[in-house]
CSV table of C-alpha atoms in Angstrom, one decimal:
chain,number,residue,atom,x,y,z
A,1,UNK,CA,155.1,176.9,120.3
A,2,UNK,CA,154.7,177.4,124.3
A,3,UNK,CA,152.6,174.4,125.5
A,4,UNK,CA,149.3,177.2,126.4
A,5,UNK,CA,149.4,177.5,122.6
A,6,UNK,CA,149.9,173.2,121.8
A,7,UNK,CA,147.1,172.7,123.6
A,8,UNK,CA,144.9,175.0,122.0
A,9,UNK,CA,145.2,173.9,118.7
A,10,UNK,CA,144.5,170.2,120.3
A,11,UNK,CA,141.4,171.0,122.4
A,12,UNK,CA,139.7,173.9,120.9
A,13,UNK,CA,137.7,172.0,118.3
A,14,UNK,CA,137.0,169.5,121.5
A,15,UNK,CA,136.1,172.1,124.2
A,16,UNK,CA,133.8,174.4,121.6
A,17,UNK,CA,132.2,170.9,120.9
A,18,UNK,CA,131.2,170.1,124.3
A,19,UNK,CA,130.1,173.7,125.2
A,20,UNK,CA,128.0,173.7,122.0
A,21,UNK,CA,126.5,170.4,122.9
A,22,UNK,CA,125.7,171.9,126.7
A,23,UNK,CA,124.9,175.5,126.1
A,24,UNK,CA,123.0,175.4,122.6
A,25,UNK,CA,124.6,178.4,121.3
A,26,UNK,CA,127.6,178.6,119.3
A,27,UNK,CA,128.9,182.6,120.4
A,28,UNK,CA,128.1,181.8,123.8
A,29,UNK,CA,129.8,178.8,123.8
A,30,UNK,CA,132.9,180.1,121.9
A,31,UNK,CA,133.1,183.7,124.8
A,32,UNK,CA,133.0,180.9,127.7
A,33,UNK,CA,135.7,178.8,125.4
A,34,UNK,CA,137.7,182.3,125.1
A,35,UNK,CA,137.8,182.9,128.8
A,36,UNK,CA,138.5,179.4,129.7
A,37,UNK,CA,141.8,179.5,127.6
A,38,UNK,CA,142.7,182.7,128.5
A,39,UNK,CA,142.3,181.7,132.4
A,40,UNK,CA,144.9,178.9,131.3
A,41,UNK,CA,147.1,181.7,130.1
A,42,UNK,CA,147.2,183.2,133.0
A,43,UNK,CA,146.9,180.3,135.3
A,44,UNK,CA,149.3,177.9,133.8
A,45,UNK,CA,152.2,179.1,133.7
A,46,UNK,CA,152.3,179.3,138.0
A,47,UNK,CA,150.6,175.6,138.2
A,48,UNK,CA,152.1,174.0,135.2
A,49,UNK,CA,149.4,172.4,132.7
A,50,UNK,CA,146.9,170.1,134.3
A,51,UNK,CA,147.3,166.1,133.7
A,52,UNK,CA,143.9,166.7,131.8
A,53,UNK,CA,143.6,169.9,130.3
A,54,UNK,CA,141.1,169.1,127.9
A,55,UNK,CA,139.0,168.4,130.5
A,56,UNK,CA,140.3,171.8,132.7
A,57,UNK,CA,138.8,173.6,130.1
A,58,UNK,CA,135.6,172.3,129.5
A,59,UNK,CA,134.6,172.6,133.3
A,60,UNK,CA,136.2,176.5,133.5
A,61,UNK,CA,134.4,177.1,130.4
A,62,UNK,CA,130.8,175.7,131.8
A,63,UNK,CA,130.9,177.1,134.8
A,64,UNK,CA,131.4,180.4,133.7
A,65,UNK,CA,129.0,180.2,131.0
A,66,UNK,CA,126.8,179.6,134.1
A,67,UNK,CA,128.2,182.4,135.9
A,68,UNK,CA,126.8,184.6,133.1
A,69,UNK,CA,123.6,182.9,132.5
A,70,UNK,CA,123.0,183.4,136.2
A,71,UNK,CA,124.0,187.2,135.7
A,72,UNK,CA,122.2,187.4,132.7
A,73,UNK,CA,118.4,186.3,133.6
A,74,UNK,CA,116.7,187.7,130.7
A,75,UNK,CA,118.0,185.0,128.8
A,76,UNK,CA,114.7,183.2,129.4
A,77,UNK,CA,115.7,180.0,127.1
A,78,UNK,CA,118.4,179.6,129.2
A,79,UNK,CA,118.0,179.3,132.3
A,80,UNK,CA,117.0,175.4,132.3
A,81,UNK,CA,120.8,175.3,132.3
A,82,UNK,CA,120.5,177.0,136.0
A,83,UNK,CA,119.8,173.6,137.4
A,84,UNK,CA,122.9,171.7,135.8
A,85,UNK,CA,125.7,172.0,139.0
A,86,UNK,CA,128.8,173.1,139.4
A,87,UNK,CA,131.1,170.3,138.2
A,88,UNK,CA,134.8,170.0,140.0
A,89,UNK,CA,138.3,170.9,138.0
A,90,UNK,CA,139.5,168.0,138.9
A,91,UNK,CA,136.4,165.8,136.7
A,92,UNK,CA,137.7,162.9,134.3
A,93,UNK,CA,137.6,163.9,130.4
A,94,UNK,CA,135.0,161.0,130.5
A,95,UNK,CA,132.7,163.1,131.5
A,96,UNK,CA,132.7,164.9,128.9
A,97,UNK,CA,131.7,163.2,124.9
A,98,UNK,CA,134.4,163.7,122.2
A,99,UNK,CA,131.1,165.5,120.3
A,100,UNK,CA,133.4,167.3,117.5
A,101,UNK,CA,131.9,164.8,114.9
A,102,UNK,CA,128.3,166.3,116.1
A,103,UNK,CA,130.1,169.8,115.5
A,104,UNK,CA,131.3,169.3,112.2
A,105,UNK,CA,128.3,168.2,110.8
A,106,UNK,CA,126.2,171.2,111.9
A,107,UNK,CA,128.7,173.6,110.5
A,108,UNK,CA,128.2,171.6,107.2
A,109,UNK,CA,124.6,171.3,107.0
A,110,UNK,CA,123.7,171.2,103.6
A,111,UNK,CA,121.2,174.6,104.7
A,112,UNK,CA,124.6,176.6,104.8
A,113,UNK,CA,126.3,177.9,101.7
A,114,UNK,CA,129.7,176.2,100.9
A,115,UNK,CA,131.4,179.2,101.8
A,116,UNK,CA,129.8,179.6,104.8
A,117,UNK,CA,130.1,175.9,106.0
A,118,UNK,CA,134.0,176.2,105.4
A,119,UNK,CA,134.5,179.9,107.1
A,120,UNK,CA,132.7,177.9,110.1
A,121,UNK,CA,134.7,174.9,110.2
A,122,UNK,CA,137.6,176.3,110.4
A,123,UNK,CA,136.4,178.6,112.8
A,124,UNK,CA,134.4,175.9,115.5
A,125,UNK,CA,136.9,172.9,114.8
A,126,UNK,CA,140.1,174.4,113.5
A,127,UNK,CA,140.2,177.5,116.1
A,128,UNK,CA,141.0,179.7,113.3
A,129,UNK,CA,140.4,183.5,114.0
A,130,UNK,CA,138.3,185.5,111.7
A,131,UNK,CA,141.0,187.1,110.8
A,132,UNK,CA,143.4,184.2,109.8
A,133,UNK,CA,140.3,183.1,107.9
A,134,UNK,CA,139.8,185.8,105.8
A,135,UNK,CA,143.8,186.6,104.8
A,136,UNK,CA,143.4,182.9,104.1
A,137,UNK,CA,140.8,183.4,101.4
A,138,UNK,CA,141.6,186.9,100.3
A,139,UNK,CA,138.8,188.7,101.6
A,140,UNK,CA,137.9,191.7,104.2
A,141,UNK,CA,138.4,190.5,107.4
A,142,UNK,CA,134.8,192.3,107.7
A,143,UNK,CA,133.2,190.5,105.1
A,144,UNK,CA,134.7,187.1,107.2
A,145,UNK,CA,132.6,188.4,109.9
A,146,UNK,CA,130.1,188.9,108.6
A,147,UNK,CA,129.9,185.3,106.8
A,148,UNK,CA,130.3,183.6,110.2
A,149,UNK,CA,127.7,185.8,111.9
A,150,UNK,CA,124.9,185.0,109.3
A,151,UNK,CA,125.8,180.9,109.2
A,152,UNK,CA,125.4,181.2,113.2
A,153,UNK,CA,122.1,182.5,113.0
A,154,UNK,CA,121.0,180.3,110.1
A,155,UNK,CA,121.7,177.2,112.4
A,156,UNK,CA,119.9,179.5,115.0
A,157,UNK,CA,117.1,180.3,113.4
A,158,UNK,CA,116.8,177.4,110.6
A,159,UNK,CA,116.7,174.9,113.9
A,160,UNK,CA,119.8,172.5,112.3
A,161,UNK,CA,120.0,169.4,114.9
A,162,UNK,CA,123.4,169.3,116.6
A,163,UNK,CA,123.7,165.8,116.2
A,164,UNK,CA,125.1,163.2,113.5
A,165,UNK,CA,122.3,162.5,110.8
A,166,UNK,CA,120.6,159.4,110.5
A,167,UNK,CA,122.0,156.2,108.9
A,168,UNK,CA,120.3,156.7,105.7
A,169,UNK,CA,121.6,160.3,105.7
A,170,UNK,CA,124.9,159.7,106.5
A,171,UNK,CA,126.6,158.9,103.0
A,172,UNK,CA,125.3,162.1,101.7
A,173,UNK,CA,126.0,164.4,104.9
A,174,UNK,CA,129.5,162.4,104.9
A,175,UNK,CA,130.1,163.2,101.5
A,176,UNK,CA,129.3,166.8,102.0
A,177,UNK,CA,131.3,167.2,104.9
A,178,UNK,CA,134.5,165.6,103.5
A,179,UNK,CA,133.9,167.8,100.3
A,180,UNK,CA,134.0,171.0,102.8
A,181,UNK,CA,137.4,169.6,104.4
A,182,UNK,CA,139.1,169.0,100.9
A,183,UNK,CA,138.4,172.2,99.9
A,184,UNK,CA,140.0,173.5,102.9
A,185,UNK,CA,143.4,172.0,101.8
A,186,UNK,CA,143.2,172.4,97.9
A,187,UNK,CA,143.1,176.2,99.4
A,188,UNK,CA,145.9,175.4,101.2
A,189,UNK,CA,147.7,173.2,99.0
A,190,UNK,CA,148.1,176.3,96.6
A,191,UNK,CA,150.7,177.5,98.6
A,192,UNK,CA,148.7,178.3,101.8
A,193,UNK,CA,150.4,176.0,104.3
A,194,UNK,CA,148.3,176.6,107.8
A,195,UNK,CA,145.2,175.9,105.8
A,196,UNK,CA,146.6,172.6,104.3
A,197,UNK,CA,147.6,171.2,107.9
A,198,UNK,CA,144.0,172.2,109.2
A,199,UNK,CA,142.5,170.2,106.9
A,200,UNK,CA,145.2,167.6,107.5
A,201,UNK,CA,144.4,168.0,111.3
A,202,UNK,CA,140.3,168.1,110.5
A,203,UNK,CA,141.1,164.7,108.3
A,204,UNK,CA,142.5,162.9,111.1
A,205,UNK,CA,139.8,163.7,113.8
A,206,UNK,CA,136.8,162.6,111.3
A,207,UNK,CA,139.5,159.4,110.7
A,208,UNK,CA,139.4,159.0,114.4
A,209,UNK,CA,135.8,159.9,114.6
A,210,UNK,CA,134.2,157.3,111.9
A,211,UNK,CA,136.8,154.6,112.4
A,212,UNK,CA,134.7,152.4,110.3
A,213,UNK,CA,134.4,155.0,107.3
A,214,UNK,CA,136.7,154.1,104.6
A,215,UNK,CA,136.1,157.7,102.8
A,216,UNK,CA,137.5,159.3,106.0
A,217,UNK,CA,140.5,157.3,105.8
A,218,UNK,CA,141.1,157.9,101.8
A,219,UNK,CA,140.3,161.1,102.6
A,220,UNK,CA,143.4,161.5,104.9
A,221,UNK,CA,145.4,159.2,103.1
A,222,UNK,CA,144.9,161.4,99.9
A,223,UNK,CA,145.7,164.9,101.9
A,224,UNK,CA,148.7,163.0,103.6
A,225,UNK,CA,150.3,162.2,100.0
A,226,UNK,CA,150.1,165.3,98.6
A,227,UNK,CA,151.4,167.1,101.2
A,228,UNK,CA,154.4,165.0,101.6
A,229,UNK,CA,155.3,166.4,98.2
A,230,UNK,CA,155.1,170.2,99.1
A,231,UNK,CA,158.3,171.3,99.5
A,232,UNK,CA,159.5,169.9,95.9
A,233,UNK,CA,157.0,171.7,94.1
A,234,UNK,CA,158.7,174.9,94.2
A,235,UNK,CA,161.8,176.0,93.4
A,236,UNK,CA,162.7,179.5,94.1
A,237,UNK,CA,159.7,180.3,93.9
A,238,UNK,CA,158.5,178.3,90.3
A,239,UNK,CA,156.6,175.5,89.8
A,240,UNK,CA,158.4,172.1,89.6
A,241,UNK,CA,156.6,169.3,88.0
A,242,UNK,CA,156.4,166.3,89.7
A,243,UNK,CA,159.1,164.4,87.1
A,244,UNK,CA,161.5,166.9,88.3
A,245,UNK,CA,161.1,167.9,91.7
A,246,UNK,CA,163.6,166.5,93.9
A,247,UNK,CA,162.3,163.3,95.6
A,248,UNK,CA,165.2,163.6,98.4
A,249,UNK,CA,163.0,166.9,100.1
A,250,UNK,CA,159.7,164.5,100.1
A,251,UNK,CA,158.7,163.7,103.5
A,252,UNK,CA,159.2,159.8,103.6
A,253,UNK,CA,157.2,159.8,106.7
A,254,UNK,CA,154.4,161.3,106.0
A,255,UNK,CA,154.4,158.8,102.4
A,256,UNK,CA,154.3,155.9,104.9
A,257,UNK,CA,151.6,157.4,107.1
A,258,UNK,CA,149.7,158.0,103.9
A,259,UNK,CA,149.8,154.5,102.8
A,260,UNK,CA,149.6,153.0,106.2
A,261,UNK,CA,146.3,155.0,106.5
A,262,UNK,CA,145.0,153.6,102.5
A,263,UNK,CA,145.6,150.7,103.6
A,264,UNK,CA,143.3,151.0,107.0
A,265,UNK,CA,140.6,152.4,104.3
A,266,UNK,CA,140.9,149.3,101.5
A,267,UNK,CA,140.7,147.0,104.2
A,268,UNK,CA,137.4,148.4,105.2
A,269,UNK,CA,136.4,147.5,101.5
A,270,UNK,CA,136.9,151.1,100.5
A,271,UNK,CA,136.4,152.0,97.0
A,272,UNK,CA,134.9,155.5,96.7
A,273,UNK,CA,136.4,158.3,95.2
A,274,UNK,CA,138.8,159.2,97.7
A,275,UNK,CA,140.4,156.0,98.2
A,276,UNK,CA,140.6,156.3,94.7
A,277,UNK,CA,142.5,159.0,94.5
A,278,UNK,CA,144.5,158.0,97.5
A,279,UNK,CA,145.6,155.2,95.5
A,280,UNK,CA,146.8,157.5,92.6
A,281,UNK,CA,148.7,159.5,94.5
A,282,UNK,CA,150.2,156.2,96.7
A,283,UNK,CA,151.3,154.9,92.8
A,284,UNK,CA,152.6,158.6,92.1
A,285,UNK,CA,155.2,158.3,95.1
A,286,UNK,CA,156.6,155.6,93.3
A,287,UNK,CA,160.1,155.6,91.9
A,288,UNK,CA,158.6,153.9,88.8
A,289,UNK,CA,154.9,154.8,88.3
A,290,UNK,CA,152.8,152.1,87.0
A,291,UNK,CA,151.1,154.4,84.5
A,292,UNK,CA,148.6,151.7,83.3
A,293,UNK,CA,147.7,151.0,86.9
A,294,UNK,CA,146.8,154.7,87.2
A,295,UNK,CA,145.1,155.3,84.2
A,296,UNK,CA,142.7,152.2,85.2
A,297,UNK,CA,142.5,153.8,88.4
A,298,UNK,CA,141.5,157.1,86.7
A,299,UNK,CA,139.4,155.1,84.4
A,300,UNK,CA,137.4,153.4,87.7
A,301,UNK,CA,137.3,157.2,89.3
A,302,UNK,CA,135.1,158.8,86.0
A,303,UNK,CA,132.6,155.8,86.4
A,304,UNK,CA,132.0,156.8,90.0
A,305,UNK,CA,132.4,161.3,89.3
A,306,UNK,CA,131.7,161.5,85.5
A,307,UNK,CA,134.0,164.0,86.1
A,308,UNK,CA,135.7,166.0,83.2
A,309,UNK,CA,138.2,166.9,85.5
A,310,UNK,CA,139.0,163.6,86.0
A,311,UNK,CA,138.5,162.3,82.6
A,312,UNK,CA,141.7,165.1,81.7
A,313,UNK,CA,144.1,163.4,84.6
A,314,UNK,CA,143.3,160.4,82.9
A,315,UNK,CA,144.6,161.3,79.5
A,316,UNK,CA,147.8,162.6,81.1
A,317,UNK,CA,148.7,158.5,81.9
A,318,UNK,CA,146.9,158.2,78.7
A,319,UNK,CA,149.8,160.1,76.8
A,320,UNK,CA,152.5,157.7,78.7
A,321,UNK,CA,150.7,154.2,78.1
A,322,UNK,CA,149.6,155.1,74.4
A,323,UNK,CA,150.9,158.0,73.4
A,324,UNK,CA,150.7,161.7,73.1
A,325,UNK,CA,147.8,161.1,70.3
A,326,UNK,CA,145.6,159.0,72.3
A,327,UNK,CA,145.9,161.3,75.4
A,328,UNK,CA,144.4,164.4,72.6
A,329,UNK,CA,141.8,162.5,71.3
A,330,UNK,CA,140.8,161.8,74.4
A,331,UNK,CA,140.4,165.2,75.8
A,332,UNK,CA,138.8,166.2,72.5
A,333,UNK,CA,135.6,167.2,74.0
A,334,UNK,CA,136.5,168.7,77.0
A,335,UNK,CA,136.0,172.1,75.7
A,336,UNK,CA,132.6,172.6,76.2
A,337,UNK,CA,133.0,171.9,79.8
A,338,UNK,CA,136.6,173.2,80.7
A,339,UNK,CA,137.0,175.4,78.4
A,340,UNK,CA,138.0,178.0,81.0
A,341,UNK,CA,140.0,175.9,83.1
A,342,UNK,CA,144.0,176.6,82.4
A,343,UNK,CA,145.3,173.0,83.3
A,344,UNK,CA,143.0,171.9,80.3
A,345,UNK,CA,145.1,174.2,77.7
A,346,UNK,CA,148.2,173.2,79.0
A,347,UNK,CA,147.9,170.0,78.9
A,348,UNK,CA,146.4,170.2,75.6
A,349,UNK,CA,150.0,171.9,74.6
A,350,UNK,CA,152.0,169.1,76.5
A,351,UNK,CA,151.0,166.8,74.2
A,352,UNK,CA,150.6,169.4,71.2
A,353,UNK,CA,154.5,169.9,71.7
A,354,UNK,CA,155.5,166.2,72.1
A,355,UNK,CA,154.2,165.5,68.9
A,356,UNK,CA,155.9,168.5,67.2
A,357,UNK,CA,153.1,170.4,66.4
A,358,UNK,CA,154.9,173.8,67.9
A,359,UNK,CA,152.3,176.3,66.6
A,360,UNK,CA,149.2,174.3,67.9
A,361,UNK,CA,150.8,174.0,71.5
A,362,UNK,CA,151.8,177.7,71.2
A,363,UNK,CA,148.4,178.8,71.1
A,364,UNK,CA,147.0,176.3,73.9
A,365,UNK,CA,149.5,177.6,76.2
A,366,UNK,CA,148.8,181.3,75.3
A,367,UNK,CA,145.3,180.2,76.3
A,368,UNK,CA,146.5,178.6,79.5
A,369,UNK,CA,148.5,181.7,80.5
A,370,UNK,CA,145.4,183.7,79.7
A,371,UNK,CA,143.6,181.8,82.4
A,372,UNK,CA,146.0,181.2,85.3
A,373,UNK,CA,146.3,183.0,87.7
A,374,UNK,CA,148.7,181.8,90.2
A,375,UNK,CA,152.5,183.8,89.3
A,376,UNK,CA,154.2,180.1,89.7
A,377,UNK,CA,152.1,178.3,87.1
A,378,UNK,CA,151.9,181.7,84.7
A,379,UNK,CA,156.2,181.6,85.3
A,380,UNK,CA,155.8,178.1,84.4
A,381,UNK,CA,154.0,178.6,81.2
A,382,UNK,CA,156.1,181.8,80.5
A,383,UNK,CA,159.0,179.1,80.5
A,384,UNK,CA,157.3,176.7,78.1
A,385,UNK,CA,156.6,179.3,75.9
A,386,UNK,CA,160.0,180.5,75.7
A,387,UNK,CA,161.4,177.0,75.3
A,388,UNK,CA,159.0,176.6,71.6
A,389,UNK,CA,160.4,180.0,70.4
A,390,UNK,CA,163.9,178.6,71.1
């Protein structure tokens, strides 16, 4: 990665901030953004990178955003920004607020469809093209487009503040927004690894951001423990469950950083879902997991979600504190609810096959296979199949 390119994925989400926060408009602040970087491309590599590029960029970027707006005088709403000077290169970053946290929160204004709040995140914050975007979710680069164009004028049009909500919005808004950032790496998590570290990435600036927002942290600490395990859960090219992936390929650092960041976040008093869940996946790095602690833990995490999703992790630590039989009576009326969800039917066979019931646990996982759709997990299921009829 040439340093042009290391700075880009550090400042982007800062320098679009700033202009959006100036100029009131999100294309034109991303074309002066565009020009400013690709300036640096040219520029750089004869001057070397400034001591404060960040802040290099922001002043290229507004002054040639002015430039245009100058040029451009049918703008009409504009030209109040004809009065603001011409600031020096050489300005302090001080000058210029971190306002990222003021960007992310406009792109996930609850007046924006997930999707669209998502496509736009990774687009303002993560400096994502449209086209990385799209491959990313398997659609029409086009359609990508298309998505980002209509959320831009629905903050346009709809009025949406660029600002961080009010106090008694906040947990709501917070929520929301930390939802749209999870999603990001679950996509990634699948196997999608750039998406993963952007959400990674989008995690730590909101834990930077809200230093005093325990869900930010659990949030990070979560993303930051199941990453470490990526590169033991496949095996050329299946899916290795986490009793037998190698624990050797686990990236101890990132464990520690995980833990070191729960630990910022139950210091803080945190005990929302995502610390939660953080402190599953701490107890899952383990070399000996304290099943009872994380089934209480999972027990805690349905008060708070009422989740079914959750209540089915819980019967997995379920089946290894009271047995296979408890674990299927307590996923007995699940159906209803997750009855097209695959991890329900295989882990319905799991425990259908520990207890020796092969033809009950033959069907489940027929019904699992039906329903995945990742090739790993349907090899994976293949594979269990196979072992019953052996």
């Amino acid at each position: 990665m040439t340093a042009l390119d290391d700075v880009f994925r550090n400042e982007w989400g800062r320098v679009l901030a700033a202009l959006i926060g100036f100029l009131g408009d999100f294309d034109l602040a991303e074309e002066a953004a565009q020009d400013a970087f690709a300036t640096a491309a040219e520029r750089w590599p004869r001057t070397g990178v400034p001591d404060n590029p960040g802040a290099w960029l922001v002043t290229t970027a507004r002054n040639r955003a002015i430039d245009r707006i100058r040029r451009d005088r049918v703008l009409a709403t504009k030209t109040r920004m004809l009065e603001v000077p011409e600031v020096d290169e050489s300005v302090d970053e001080t000058a210029f607020p971190d306002e990222r946290l003021e960007l992310i929160f406009t792109c996930c204004h609850p007046a924006l469809a997930t999707e669209a709040q998502v496509a736009l995140t990774l687009r303002t914050l993560g400096g994502l093209t449209t086209e990385e975007i799209a491959d990313a979710f398997l659609v029409p680069e086009r359609t990508m487009a298309q998505r980002l164009v209509r959320a831009k004028r629905k903050i346009r049009d709809a009025g949406i503040p660029f600002r961080v909500p009010a106090d008694h919005r906040l947990p709501d808004r917070l929520a929301a927004v930390l939802a749209v950032v999870y999603l990001i790496f679950n996509q990634g998590y699948g196997g999608r690894v750039n998406l993963a570290a952007e959400a990674i990435r989008l995690g730590r600036a909101l834990a930077e951001l809200m230093p005093d927002e325990p869900e930010a942290c659990g949030l990070l600490a979560l993303m930051l423990l199941h990453d470490a395990r990526r590169e033991a859960r496949f095996r050329d090219g299946e899916l290795v469950l986490l009793d037998d992936q190698d624990r050797s390929v686990w990236n101890r650092r990132q464990i520690a950083d995980g833990r070191a960041t729960l630990d910022r976040a139950l210091a803080l008093r945190g005990h929302g879902p995502y610390v939660i869940q953080a402190a599953i996946a701490s107890l899952h790095a383990d070399e000996a997991r304290d099943w009872r602690e994380i089934a209480a833990l999972y027990g805690e995490l349905a008060k708070l979600t009422d989740s079914p999703v959750v209540t089915l992790n819980r019967a997995v630590a379920l089946a290894e504190t009271a047995g296979p039989q408890a674990a299927l009576d307590a996923i007995a009326g699940l159906d209803r609810e997750l009855g097209e969800y695959h991890y329900l039917h295989a882990t319905r066979a799991d425990f259908l096959r520990r207890l020796g019931r092969a033809a009950e646990a033959r069907a489940s996982y027929e019904r699992a296979l039906a329903l995945a759709k990742s090739g790993a997990e349907r090899r994976f299921l293949e594979r269990r199949l196979a072992e019953l009829a052996g």
